[in-house]
Amino acid sequence: MAHAQTRLDVAAVGFDFDHTLGIDNKLERVAFLRLLETACTQGGTCLGSLAEEIERIDDLLARQRSGEFSIEAAVEHFVHERGADPAGYMEHYKQLCLHMVADFVIPEPGVREMLAALRARAVPYAILTNGWSPLQQRKAQRTGFDGPLVVSSDIGVQKPDAAAFQALAETLGAEPSRIAFVGDTPASDVAGAIAAGMHGVWFDAESVVYPKGIPAPTAVIHSLAELAALV
């Protein structure tokens, strides 16, 4: 495993968004809870206590972000499972999320300075994220991100699928071997990038244990400020 001080031979940088460039403070969990409230007032039924519902929502979102299914499928399943008609709920969910961005999304410390440093060195950068537009676009704008976004809902494939990383490479105009992809999730971000031929940089902001059984990251950083020394 490389140390953060070991410079990588890269021409461009890709980023995950959630828990890498910004924290959304469970924005989508809250949106699902509001869907639950609406569904239950329209003939639906809660499946348990509020704590149990939160646990189910978090599991559903984790599976969606891992690439198991789309956000549309997640909302439809959630509402249908609670005995309500899913029609109209997807648009309601999206509007809830968009309206909460300004209050919920907080930029990761140092993100604007890190992006400025990459711009000063003419290093292209872009975001590759499992999510949907325009939510991910609005989140990115909240952090001051000014590069292109490759969003799974737009390209029809999610990380860790190699096709998602190929779409990022095409957006950056660089060969995969010359791209460092920075993300917080070992399986979908780091291992996915490595499988696609990129450098997988693990953003470990919480000093957790890297899971066994998947490729080790090319490098590890604990703050975005460390990225400048890496690339």
Steps between C-alpha positions, in 0.01 A plus 500: 500500500637841401536778751326832439842662439577265208415692185295316239559537129155626406357750253152543650300441818153355550299537817213330672274761658319381812733482800790601275437859385200564719279361774125503445408429863256221413304723262355203310413318823294800607331511159403134537362565847284776358383258230412258778297766676313581178440133416362427845252788472383362166412150610847351528638319803827538690694175532622567851622767737667816369839360598427181305384701199822705509702178503310375196546831318874507567534145370299586189715805428823309561393236249403767248833682537690174459348465155243230576210705359397854403349763728176472302483130579579571866215751535252276320593202718484706819154641431354179360629299798300727727177444310476831316474570128851608383360736234622855558735411786818516293444862402402584859818335627719690253349836589548430869867422445568803280342739747715366784841533333576854619431410864634144512810482280828612659823517296788282618766720665756615245298406191510845340872542567573153360304573181678834463836323527404253226380785277825690554693196378259444206402155629154407363249365750147363496251326727372145446209431732223249552193716522266706293500835331440774595553405867868412459554811288346720767707330771817558298416866450451535876867402551632733230572220254528641149597197292289251305281240671446144383181384673379140493142596419625675185732228371285201597767320702631532856829451678669257536416400141803559278279677246436777753872560543547487123243780470707699750819439299326623184379811680851574629661422163764280664599135496379311809858428604562876525199570723488502882150438632435624853215358707402389848336164420753216461289269285327733255759781491844352562463143377276613215757753381786251523302239306445762229876564475515818708684593817259448790557763772316430822378807686500374857376800693389294801805270544303179455631153416522423129303181425671176409437312180514792256798668330703728722487870410777649292528774761321625810421858602335620819421853384449665163802721569721189462393452139726776365809312616370182342430619145 
